[in-house]
mmCIF file of C-alpha atoms and ligand atoms in Angstrom:
data_model
loop_
_atom_site.group_PDB
_atom_site.id
_atom_site.type_symbol
_atom_site.label_atom_id
_atom_site.label_comp_id
_atom_site.label_asym_id
_atom_site.label_seq_id
_atom_site.Cartn_x
_atom_site.Cartn_y
_atom_site.Cartn_z
ATOM 1 C CA MET A 1 -26.079 -15.811 -5.297
ATOM 2 C CA ALA A 2 -23.688 -13.314 -6.839
ATOM 3 C CA ARG A 3 -22.611 -10.276 -4.911
ATOM 4 C CA VAL A 4 -21.576 -7.183 -6.835
ATOM 5 C CA TYR A 5 -18.769 -4.747 -6.113
ATOM 6 C CA ASN A 6 -20.772 -1.914 -4.638
ATOM 7 C CA PHE A 7 -19.131 1.511 -4.918
ATOM 8 C CA SER A 8 -22.058 3.327 -3.296
ATOM 9 C CA ALA A 9 -21.301 6.485 -1.297
ATOM 10 C CA GLY A 10 -23.594 5.258 1.474
ATOM 11 C CA PRO A 11 -25.280 3.212 2.681
ATOM 12 C CA ALA A 12 -22.284 1.308 1.476
ATOM 13 C CA VAL A 13 -20.588 -2.044 1.232
ATOM 14 C CA LEU A 14 -20.118 -3.996 4.467
ATOM 15 C CA PRO A 15 -17.504 -6.696 5.049
ATOM 16 C CA GLU A 16 -18.875 -9.995 3.771
ATOM 17 C CA SER A 17 -17.695 -11.841 6.882
ATOM 18 C CA VAL A 18 -19.702 -9.403 9.008
ATOM 19 C CA LEU A 19 -22.844 -10.013 6.984
ATOM 20 C CA LYS A 20 -22.303 -13.767 7.324
ATOM 21 C CA LYS A 21 -21.821 -13.524 11.068
ATOM 22 C CA ALA A 22 -24.986 -11.419 11.343
ATOM 23 C CA ALA A 23 -26.798 -14.035 9.261
ATOM 24 C CA ASP A 24 -25.545 -16.821 11.546
ATOM 25 C CA GLU A 25 -26.771 -14.922 14.587
ATOM 26 C CA MET A 26 -29.989 -13.705 12.974
ATOM 27 C CA LEU A 27 -32.346 -16.206 14.602
ATOM 28 C CA GLU A 28 -30.516 -16.606 17.864
ATOM 29 C CA TYR A 29 -27.892 -14.381 19.436
ATOM 30 C CA ARG A 30 -25.646 -16.439 21.715
ATOM 31 C CA ASP A 31 -28.015 -18.567 23.856
ATOM 32 C CA SER A 32 -30.742 -15.968 24.145
ATOM 33 C CA GLY A 33 -33.287 -17.751 21.955
ATOM 34 C CA MET A 34 -33.886 -14.521 20.036
ATOM 35 C CA SER A 35 -32.445 -12.164 17.477
ATOM 36 C CA VAL A 36 -30.694 -8.985 18.628
ATOM 37 C CA MET A 37 -33.549 -7.161 16.879
ATOM 38 C CA GLU A 38 -36.039 -8.718 19.278
ATOM 39 C CA MET A 39 -34.076 -7.999 22.428
ATOM 40 C CA SER A 40 -34.931 -5.439 25.083
ATOM 41 C CA HIS A 41 -32.454 -2.598 25.037
ATOM 42 C CA ARG A 42 -32.447 -2.800 28.836
ATOM 43 C CA SER A 43 -31.495 -6.492 28.958
ATOM 44 C CA ALA A 44 -28.091 -7.456 30.336
ATOM 45 C CA LEU A 45 -27.210 -9.120 27.061
ATOM 46 C CA TYR A 46 -27.934 -5.994 25.041
ATOM 47 C CA MET A 47 -26.115 -3.765 27.543
ATOM 48 C CA ASP A 48 -23.077 -5.971 26.958
ATOM 49 C CA ILE A 49 -23.385 -5.315 23.220
ATOM 50 C CA MET A 50 -23.519 -1.548 23.809
ATOM 51 C CA ASN A 51 -20.555 -1.613 26.176
ATOM 52 C CA GLU A 52 -18.454 -3.786 23.883
ATOM 53 C CA THR A 53 -19.264 -1.569 20.889
ATOM 54 C CA GLU A 54 -18.121 1.507 22.757
ATOM 55 C CA GLU A 55 -14.981 -0.179 24.097
ATOM 56 C CA LEU A 56 -14.019 -1.343 20.626
ATOM 57 C CA LEU A 57 -14.433 2.135 19.162
ATOM 58 C CA VAL A 58 -12.456 3.706 22.010
ATOM 59 C CA LYS A 59 -9.582 1.280 21.341
ATOM 60 C CA LEU A 60 -9.722 1.570 17.546
ATOM 61 C CA MET A 61 -9.632 5.373 17.623
ATOM 62 C CA ASN A 62 -7.547 5.695 20.765
ATOM 63 C CA ILE A 63 -10.197 7.994 22.264
ATOM 64 C CA PRO A 64 -8.858 9.745 25.394
ATOM 65 C CA PRO A 65 -10.777 9.392 28.705
ATOM 66 C CA ASP A 66 -11.880 13.020 28.702
ATOM 67 C CA TYR A 67 -14.081 12.327 25.680
ATOM 68 C CA GLN A 68 -17.634 10.999 25.662
ATOM 69 C CA VAL A 69 -18.834 8.573 22.986
ATOM 70 C CA LEU A 70 -22.517 8.803 22.087
ATOM 71 C CA PHE A 71 -24.643 6.596 19.848
ATOM 72 C CA LEU A 72 -27.421 8.822 18.572
ATOM 73 C CA GLN A 73 -30.106 8.951 15.908
ATOM 74 C CA GLY A 74 -31.119 11.585 13.382
ATOM 75 C CA GLY A 75 -28.134 11.011 11.107
ATOM 76 C CA ALA A 76 -25.110 13.238 10.736
ATOM 77 C CA SER A 77 -27.643 15.835 9.549
ATOM 78 C CA LEU A 78 -29.105 16.277 13.023
ATOM 79 C CA GLN A 79 -25.632 17.223 14.236
ATOM 80 C CA PHE A 80 -25.771 20.352 12.083
ATOM 81 C CA THR A 81 -28.441 21.474 14.572
ATOM 82 C CA MET A 82 -27.551 19.607 17.753
ATOM 83 C CA ILE A 83 -23.944 20.771 17.881
ATOM 84 C CA PRO A 84 -24.708 24.514 17.711
ATOM 85 C CA MET A 85 -27.589 23.989 20.156
ATOM 86 C CA ASN A 86 -25.280 22.382 22.680
ATOM 87 C CA ILE A 87 -21.977 24.152 22.336
ATOM 88 C CA MET A 88 -22.792 27.667 21.258
ATOM 89 C CA THR A 89 -22.216 30.091 24.094
ATOM 90 C CA ALA A 90 -23.659 33.582 24.471
ATOM 91 C CA ASN A 91 -21.368 34.541 21.560
ATOM 92 C CA LYS A 92 -23.630 32.536 19.257
ATOM 93 C CA THR A 93 -21.164 32.401 16.435
ATOM 94 C CA PHE A 94 -19.061 29.736 14.741
ATOM 95 C CA ASP A 95 -16.349 29.693 12.095
ATOM 96 C CA ILE A 96 -16.638 27.335 9.161
ATOM 97 C CA ILE A 97 -14.577 26.384 6.116
ATOM 98 C CA HIS A 98 -16.975 25.837 3.263
ATOM 99 C CA THR A 99 -16.063 22.830 1.108
ATOM 100 C CA GLY A 100 -19.364 21.747 -0.413
ATOM 101 C CA ALA A 101 -22.862 20.484 0.235
ATOM 102 C CA TRP A 102 -22.185 19.205 3.756
ATOM 103 C CA THR A 103 -20.764 22.452 5.049
ATOM 104 C CA GLU A 104 -23.536 24.318 3.249
ATOM 105 C CA LYS A 105 -26.016 22.402 5.401
ATOM 106 C CA ALA A 106 -24.011 23.155 8.530
ATOM 107 C CA ILE A 107 -24.010 26.861 7.598
ATOM 108 C CA LYS A 108 -27.748 26.828 6.950
ATOM 109 C CA GLU A 109 -28.789 24.940 10.074
ATOM 110 C CA GLY A 110 -26.222 26.495 12.412
ATOM 111 C CA GLY A 111 -27.140 29.880 10.947
ATOM 112 C CA LYS A 112 -30.658 29.468 12.345
ATOM 113 C CA LEU A 113 -29.228 29.396 15.846
ATOM 114 C CA GLY A 114 -26.409 31.901 15.529
ATOM 115 C CA THR A 115 -23.988 33.414 13.047
ATOM 116 C CA ALA A 116 -22.022 31.258 10.644
ATOM 117 C CA ASN A 117 -18.772 32.994 9.802
ATOM 118 C CA VAL A 118 -17.472 31.511 6.546
ATOM 119 C CA LEU A 119 -13.674 31.776 6.752
ATOM 120 C CA ALA A 120 -12.958 30.427 3.287
ATOM 121 C CA SER A 121 -14.727 28.581 0.513
ATOM 122 C CA SER A 122 -13.814 26.391 -2.451
ATOM 123 C CA GLU A 123 -17.079 27.138 -4.235
ATOM 124 C CA ASP A 124 -15.259 29.064 -7.003
ATOM 125 C CA ARG A 125 -13.890 25.816 -8.406
ATOM 126 C CA MET A 126 -16.811 23.524 -7.640
ATOM 127 C CA TYR A 127 -15.300 22.380 -4.328
ATOM 128 C CA THR A 128 -12.372 20.589 -5.944
ATOM 129 C CA TYR A 129 -9.869 21.639 -3.297
ATOM 130 C CA ILE A 130 -9.526 22.516 0.372
ATOM 131 C CA PRO A 131 -8.925 26.264 0.830
ATOM 132 C CA SER A 132 -5.477 27.298 2.035
ATOM 133 C CA PHE A 133 -5.214 27.954 5.768
ATOM 134 C CA LYS A 134 -2.782 30.817 5.219
ATOM 135 C CA ASN A 135 -5.249 33.655 5.085
ATOM 136 C CA LEU A 136 -7.852 32.349 7.491
ATOM 137 C CA LYS A 137 -9.007 35.053 9.888
ATOM 138 C CA PHE A 138 -10.331 33.112 12.844
ATOM 139 C CA ASN A 139 -12.958 34.954 14.830
ATOM 140 C CA PRO A 140 -11.732 35.111 18.462
ATOM 141 C CA ASP A 141 -15.364 34.931 19.603
ATOM 142 C CA ALA A 142 -16.185 31.801 17.603
ATOM 143 C CA ASP A 143 -17.628 29.044 19.770
ATOM 144 C CA TYR A 144 -16.131 26.434 17.448
ATOM 145 C CA LEU A 145 -14.678 25.879 14.001
ATOM 146 C CA HIS A 146 -16.651 23.499 11.777
ATOM 147 C CA ILE A 147 -14.956 21.489 9.025
ATOM 148 C CA CYS A 148 -16.004 18.571 6.849
ATOM 149 C CA TYR A 149 -12.880 16.404 6.857
ATOM 150 C CA ASN A 150 -13.811 14.384 3.808
ATOM 151 C CA ASN A 151 -16.343 15.628 1.310
ATOM 152 C CA THR A 152 -18.252 12.578 0.099
ATOM 153 C CA ILE A 153 -19.729 14.320 -2.932
ATOM 154 C CA TYR A 154 -16.720 16.089 -4.415
ATOM 155 C CA GLY A 155 -14.035 13.701 -3.166
ATOM 156 C CA THR A 156 -11.851 16.126 -1.228
ATOM 157 C CA LYS A 157 -10.073 15.524 2.028
ATOM 158 C CA TYR A 158 -8.024 17.554 4.482
ATOM 159 C CA THR A 159 -4.356 16.682 4.722
ATOM 160 C CA ALA A 160 -3.744 18.776 7.834
ATOM 161 C CA LEU A 161 -5.802 20.624 10.421
ATOM 162 C CA PRO A 162 -6.147 24.392 10.654
ATOM 163 C CA ASP A 163 -5.001 25.867 13.953
ATOM 164 C CA PRO A 164 -7.743 28.059 15.403
ATOM 165 C CA GLY A 165 -5.974 28.409 18.777
ATOM 166 C CA ASN A 166 -8.287 27.652 21.688
ATOM 167 C CA THR A 167 -11.379 27.361 19.521
ATOM 168 C CA PRO A 168 -12.481 23.704 19.413
ATOM 169 C CA ILE A 169 -12.618 22.002 16.037
ATOM 170 C CA VAL A 170 -15.841 20.205 15.129
ATOM 171 C CA ALA A 171 -15.217 17.694 12.358
ATOM 172 C CA ASP A 172 -17.783 15.963 10.202
ATOM 173 C CA MET A 173 -16.084 12.632 9.581
ATOM 174 C CA SER A 174 -19.102 10.840 8.158
ATOM 175 C CA SER A 175 -17.227 9.507 5.154
ATOM 176 C CA CYS A 176 -13.731 9.037 6.588
ATOM 177 C CA ILE A 177 -14.021 7.932 10.212
ATOM 178 C CA LEU A 178 -11.793 4.892 10.861
ATOM 179 C CA SER A 179 -10.230 5.141 7.397
ATOM 180 C CA GLU A 180 -6.953 6.619 8.641
ATOM 181 C CA GLU A 181 -5.485 7.474 12.015
ATOM 182 C CA TYR A 182 -6.747 10.658 13.655
ATOM 183 C CA ASP A 183 -5.525 12.270 16.843
ATOM 184 C CA VAL A 184 -8.865 12.638 18.624
ATOM 185 C CA SER A 185 -7.353 14.993 21.199
ATOM 186 C CA LYS A 186 -7.048 17.665 18.493
ATOM 187 C CA TYR A 187 -10.827 17.858 18.115
ATOM 188 C CA GLY A 188 -13.662 19.195 20.217
ATOM 189 C CA ILE A 189 -16.198 16.984 18.448
ATOM 190 C CA ILE A 190 -15.976 14.288 15.803
ATOM 191 C CA PHE A 191 -19.274 13.086 14.388
ATOM 192 C CA ALA A 192 -20.218 10.567 11.722
ATOM 193 C CA GLY A 193 -23.245 8.784 10.374
ATOM 194 C CA ALA A 194 -22.600 5.044 10.417
ATOM 195 C CA GLN A 195 -23.606 4.096 6.907
ATOM 196 C CA LYS A 196 -20.196 4.363 5.245
ATOM 197 C CA ASN A 197 -17.362 3.050 7.384
ATOM 198 C CA ILE A 198 -19.223 1.753 10.411
ATOM 199 C CA GLY A 199 -22.418 -0.157 9.753
ATOM 200 C CA PRO A 200 -25.981 0.205 8.567
ATOM 201 C CA ALA A 201 -27.770 3.567 8.571
ATOM 202 C CA GLY A 202 -29.591 4.448 11.763
ATOM 203 C CA VAL A 203 -26.864 5.239 14.238
ATOM 204 C CA THR A 204 -24.702 8.346 14.421
ATOM 205 C CA ILE A 205 -21.490 8.419 16.396
ATOM 206 C CA VAL A 206 -20.596 11.574 18.318
ATOM 207 C CA ILE A 207 -17.250 11.789 20.107
ATOM 208 C CA ILE A 208 -17.188 14.923 22.235
ATOM 209 C CA LYS A 209 -14.756 16.444 24.672
ATOM 210 C CA LYS A 210 -16.579 16.264 28.008
ATOM 211 C CA GLU A 211 -15.618 19.809 28.919
ATOM 212 C CA LEU A 212 -17.593 21.128 25.931
ATOM 213 C CA MET A 213 -20.740 19.387 27.109
ATOM 214 C CA LYS A 214 -20.888 21.742 30.091
ATOM 215 C CA ARG A 215 -21.843 24.548 27.719
ATOM 216 C CA ALA A 216 -25.322 23.132 27.058
ATOM 217 C CA ASP A 217 -28.356 24.917 28.458
ATOM 218 C CA LYS A 218 -30.218 22.713 30.965
ATOM 219 C CA ASN A 219 -33.483 23.583 29.296
ATOM 220 C CA LEU A 220 -32.612 22.105 25.935
ATOM 221 C CA PRO A 221 -35.117 19.496 24.792
ATOM 222 C CA SER A 222 -33.890 16.235 26.336
ATOM 223 C CA MET A 223 -33.486 14.353 23.062
ATOM 224 C CA LEU A 224 -31.304 17.175 21.739
ATOM 225 C CA ASN A 225 -29.106 17.468 24.817
ATOM 226 C CA PHE A 226 -25.747 15.673 24.700
ATOM 227 C CA ASN A 227 -25.674 15.543 28.517
ATOM 228 C CA VAL A 228 -28.947 13.639 28.705
ATOM 229 C CA HIS A 229 -27.636 11.009 26.293
ATOM 230 C CA ALA A 230 -24.298 10.841 28.121
ATOM 231 C CA GLU A 231 -25.921 10.433 31.557
ATOM 232 C CA ASN A 232 -28.020 7.600 30.138
ATOM 233 C CA ARG A 233 -25.131 5.994 28.262
ATOM 234 C CA SER A 234 -26.984 6.448 24.944
ATOM 235 C CA LEU A 235 -29.987 4.582 26.384
ATOM 236 C CA PHE A 236 -32.204 7.570 27.172
ATOM 237 C CA ASN A 237 -34.695 6.162 24.713
ATOM 238 C CA THR A 238 -34.644 3.022 22.587
ATOM 239 C CA PRO A 239 -31.435 3.192 20.594
ATOM 240 C CA PRO A 240 -31.096 1.737 17.077
ATOM 241 C CA THR A 241 -30.234 -1.607 18.635
ATOM 242 C CA TYR A 242 -29.546 -3.623 15.503
ATOM 243 C CA ALA A 243 -27.468 -0.906 13.825
ATOM 244 C CA ILE A 244 -25.327 -0.694 16.965
ATOM 245 C CA TYR A 245 -24.882 -4.481 17.032
ATOM 246 C CA MET A 246 -23.823 -4.408 13.371
ATOM 247 C CA SER A 247 -21.362 -1.615 14.171
ATOM 248 C CA LYS A 248 -19.890 -3.868 16.849
ATOM 249 C CA LEU A 249 -19.349 -6.613 14.292
ATOM 250 C CA VAL A 250 -17.656 -4.136 11.937
ATOM 251 C CA PHE A 251 -15.433 -2.872 14.777
ATOM 252 C CA GLU A 252 -14.452 -6.480 15.604
ATOM 253 C CA TRP A 253 -13.664 -7.068 11.941
ATOM 254 C CA LEU A 254 -11.490 -3.953 11.846
ATOM 255 C CA LYS A 255 -9.727 -4.932 15.067
ATOM 256 C CA ASN A 256 -8.947 -8.381 13.640
ATOM 257 C CA PHE A 257 -7.715 -6.697 10.493
ATOM 258 C CA GLY A 258 -5.055 -4.976 12.572
ATOM 259 C CA GLY A 259 -6.922 -1.780 13.393
ATOM 260 C CA VAL A 260 -6.966 1.631 11.754
ATOM 261 C CA LYS A 261 -3.222 1.701 11.118
ATOM 262 C CA GLU A 262 -3.448 -1.387 8.926
ATOM 263 C CA ILE A 263 -6.649 -0.423 7.107
ATOM 264 C CA GLU A 264 -5.129 2.997 6.378
ATOM 265 C CA LYS A 265 -2.297 1.292 4.482
ATOM 266 C CA ILE A 266 -4.797 -0.662 2.411
ATOM 267 C CA ASN A 267 -6.938 2.438 1.874
ATOM 268 C CA ARG A 268 -3.922 4.385 0.609
ATOM 269 C CA TYR A 269 -3.029 1.487 -1.665
ATOM 270 C CA LYS A 270 -6.576 1.159 -3.076
ATOM 271 C CA ALA A 271 -6.833 4.908 -3.710
ATOM 272 C CA SER A 272 -3.375 5.046 -5.327
ATOM 273 C CA LEU A 273 -4.333 2.259 -7.737
ATOM 274 C CA LEU A 274 -7.231 4.349 -9.000
ATOM 275 C CA TYR A 275 -5.483 7.725 -9.000
ATOM 276 C CA ASP A 276 -2.450 6.270 -10.784
ATOM 277 C CA LEU A 277 -4.643 4.860 -13.503
ATOM 278 C CA ILE A 278 -6.489 8.175 -13.850
ATOM 279 C CA ASP A 279 -3.217 10.139 -13.985
ATOM 280 C CA ASN A 280 -1.801 7.871 -16.670
ATOM 281 C CA SER A 281 -4.927 7.787 -18.787
ATOM 282 C CA LYS A 282 -5.828 9.937 -21.761
ATOM 283 C CA LEU A 283 -9.540 9.423 -21.180
ATOM 284 C CA TYR A 284 -10.100 9.891 -17.443
ATOM 285 C CA LYS A 285 -9.576 13.078 -15.501
ATOM 286 C CA GLY A 286 -9.593 13.330 -11.721
ATOM 287 C CA ASN A 287 -11.934 16.051 -10.419
ATOM 288 C CA VAL A 288 -9.900 17.123 -7.402
ATOM 289 C CA ASP A 289 -6.529 18.868 -6.954
ATOM 290 C CA ARG A 290 -4.011 16.110 -6.272
ATOM 291 C CA GLU A 291 -3.091 17.274 -2.806
ATOM 292 C CA PHE A 292 -6.651 17.026 -1.541
ATOM 293 C CA ARG A 293 -7.807 13.791 -3.114
ATOM 294 C CA SER A 294 -10.007 11.679 -0.897
ATOM 295 C CA LEU A 295 -8.988 8.173 0.113
ATOM 296 C CA MET A 296 -12.631 7.175 0.281
ATOM 297 C CA ASN A 297 -14.458 8.874 -2.612
ATOM 298 C CA VAL A 298 -12.545 8.900 -5.881
ATOM 299 C CA THR A 299 -14.179 11.322 -8.332
ATOM 300 C CA PHE A 300 -13.360 11.450 -12.025
ATOM 301 C CA SER A 301 -14.914 11.877 -15.451
ATOM 302 C CA THR A 302 -14.218 11.392 -19.135
ATOM 303 C CA GLY A 303 -15.102 14.993 -19.947
ATOM 304 C CA SER A 304 -18.121 13.802 -21.969
ATOM 305 C CA LYS A 305 -21.529 13.399 -20.318
ATOM 306 C CA ASP A 306 -22.543 10.718 -22.797
ATOM 307 C CA LEU A 307 -19.388 8.721 -22.235
ATOM 308 C CA ASP A 308 -19.780 9.030 -18.468
ATOM 309 C CA THR A 309 -23.303 7.654 -18.755
ATOM 310 C CA LEU A 310 -22.073 4.804 -20.902
ATOM 311 C CA PHE A 311 -19.276 4.088 -18.403
ATOM 312 C CA VAL A 312 -21.731 3.766 -15.532
ATOM 313 C CA ARG A 313 -24.085 1.579 -17.586
ATOM 314 C CA GLU A 314 -21.344 -0.731 -18.845
ATOM 315 C CA ALA A 315 -19.779 -0.977 -15.393
ATOM 316 C CA GLU A 316 -23.129 -2.105 -14.011
ATOM 317 C CA LYS A 317 -23.175 -4.949 -16.546
ATOM 318 C CA ASN A 318 -19.804 -6.000 -15.110
ATOM 319 C CA SER A 319 -21.111 -6.180 -11.523
ATOM 320 C CA LEU A 320 -19.521 -2.835 -10.640
ATOM 321 C CA THR A 321 -22.394 -0.800 -9.257
ATOM 322 C CA ASN A 322 -23.195 2.695 -8.048
ATOM 323 C CA LEU A 323 -20.399 4.451 -9.889
ATOM 324 C CA ALA A 324 -22.374 7.514 -10.999
ATOM 325 C CA GLY A 325 -21.172 10.746 -9.443
ATOM 326 C CA HIS A 326 -23.477 12.768 -7.206
ATOM 327 C CA LYS A 327 -25.968 14.732 -9.289
ATOM 328 C CA THR A 328 -24.348 18.043 -8.350
ATOM 329 C CA ALA A 329 -20.841 16.856 -9.262
ATOM 330 C CA GLY A 330 -21.547 14.710 -12.326
ATOM 331 C CA GLY A 331 -19.035 12.220 -13.746
ATOM 332 C CA MET A 332 -18.141 9.168 -11.734
ATOM 333 C CA ARG A 333 -17.461 8.460 -8.101
ATOM 334 C CA ALA A 334 -15.974 5.260 -6.764
ATOM 335 C CA SER A 335 -16.495 5.085 -3.016
ATOM 336 C CA ILE A 336 -13.899 2.707 -1.678
ATOM 337 C CA TYR A 337 -14.627 2.540 2.026
ATOM 338 C CA ASN A 338 -12.826 0.201 4.428
ATOM 339 C CA ALA A 339 -15.014 -2.747 3.473
ATOM 340 C CA MET A 340 -14.312 -2.504 -0.273
ATOM 341 C CA PRO A 341 -11.835 -5.310 -0.916
ATOM 342 C CA VAL A 342 -8.707 -4.694 -3.012
ATOM 343 C CA GLU A 343 -10.130 -7.176 -5.556
ATOM 344 C CA GLY A 344 -13.098 -4.862 -6.052
ATOM 345 C CA VAL A 345 -10.784 -1.996 -6.937
ATOM 346 C CA GLN A 346 -8.784 -4.303 -9.198
ATOM 347 C CA HIS A 347 -11.945 -5.322 -11.050
ATOM 348 C CA LEU A 348 -12.758 -1.653 -11.493
ATOM 349 C CA LEU A 349 -9.241 -0.976 -12.838
ATOM 350 C CA ASP A 350 -9.584 -3.799 -15.361
ATOM 351 C CA PHE A 351 -12.921 -2.425 -16.468
ATOM 352 C CA MET A 352 -11.590 1.139 -16.735
ATOM 353 C CA LYS A 353 -8.668 0.004 -18.909
ATOM 354 C CA LYS A 354 -10.948 -1.953 -21.196
ATOM 355 C CA PHE A 355 -13.446 0.901 -21.414
ATOM 356 C CA GLU A 356 -10.669 3.313 -22.321
ATOM 357 C CA ALA A 357 -9.347 0.961 -25.004
ATOM 358 C CA ASP A 358 -12.850 0.513 -26.454
ATOM 359 C CA ASN A 359 -13.675 4.214 -26.458
ATOM 360 C CA SER A 360 -10.619 6.025 -27.680
HETATM 361 N N1 PMP B 1 -21.900 14.687 6.205
HETATM 362 C C1 PMP B 1 -21.299 13.994 5.226
HETATM 363 C C2 PMP B 1 -19.849 14.243 4.940
HETATM 364 C C3 PMP B 1 -22.028 13.047 4.509
HETATM 365 O O1 PMP B 1 -21.437 12.354 3.522
HETATM 366 C C4 PMP B 1 -23.389 12.825 4.826
HETATM 367 C C5 PMP B 1 -24.232 11.786 4.120
HETATM 368 N N2 PMP B 1 -23.840 11.305 2.961
HETATM 369 C C6 PMP B 1 -23.966 13.586 5.843
HETATM 370 C C7 PMP B 1 -23.194 14.510 6.510
HETATM 371 C C8 PMP B 1 -25.413 13.431 6.194
HETATM 372 O O2 PMP B 1 -25.564 12.216 6.824
HETATM 373 P P1 PMP B 1 -26.994 11.613 7.191
HETATM 374 O O3 PMP B 1 -27.622 11.180 5.925
HETATM 375 O O4 PMP B 1 -26.622 10.481 8.095
HETATM 376 O O5 PMP B 1 -27.765 12.669 7.872
#
């Protein structure tokens, strides 16, 4: 069996040791005589898995006690609806910084429930930067400020947080959670689909300041009410049990690695290897303004569509897969999440050098 280096934007590479552990425990978890997949979500053994998963995440992210962790379904996409539903007040308005497809969806869905006030946008240059905070005119009535911390498609990332005063910040961290240290206390809500830095698709993590949960109308549909999920410790209905168990294994792996602080160092190193090569190359051009380059999604191109296509095809032959950019961005995208080993990036560098030599 030969595994490839998988640069997919998500679902994405998982640590090999985690997959092996899951394989070892596939037929029988501990002494239960069954797979986690076959286990009742109400059983003591499964409750332990849920509790341990939450505890690990709390420790890894240093989540303060006044925050609630929820394991939900519906993907990060459902949060574009669920968040406005739960935390919009009578003001029914939110501020948003528009940085690409994922904030566009938040504007569209949130806009069905209230008013989306776009403070700034990087659309003019195909979302290749994060707009300056200097001229942001925060709406004093905004119920929250929505940002997408790392744009998976275009490969941008925030380097600092805007300061909207008392307005809580809601951050979509789907493609950067656990990749670098974040001060959770600066956010009202952090949410992320699991399928990039956490585990398999199927579970969505929501970390919410408890105080904000009081805003929700009691008559919200139960499945869409944060309070209902919190009161039931994310067991209001059958949770995605296996995806949560896999997340636990990934959290254990990250803890053993030395936690977020240590993985951040490696992530910065991996990204710098690629950006340095791009900056010193005559063939490759990075898509994003240097200051805002993502640590997780490295976007670049050769400037020629045909050559980009050839790059992706040749890379595939060298066991380097899923390097095509998103269809709206074109070019290439190397997603180098936590689980992408340094060797994978080094293989990609070797290939990029050879490809440049062969095609210039
Ligand atoms: N936000 C970001 C930043 C994403 O990258 C994605 C998925 N790639 C989503 C939201 C949507 O996530 P999901 O598919 O889990 O709904």
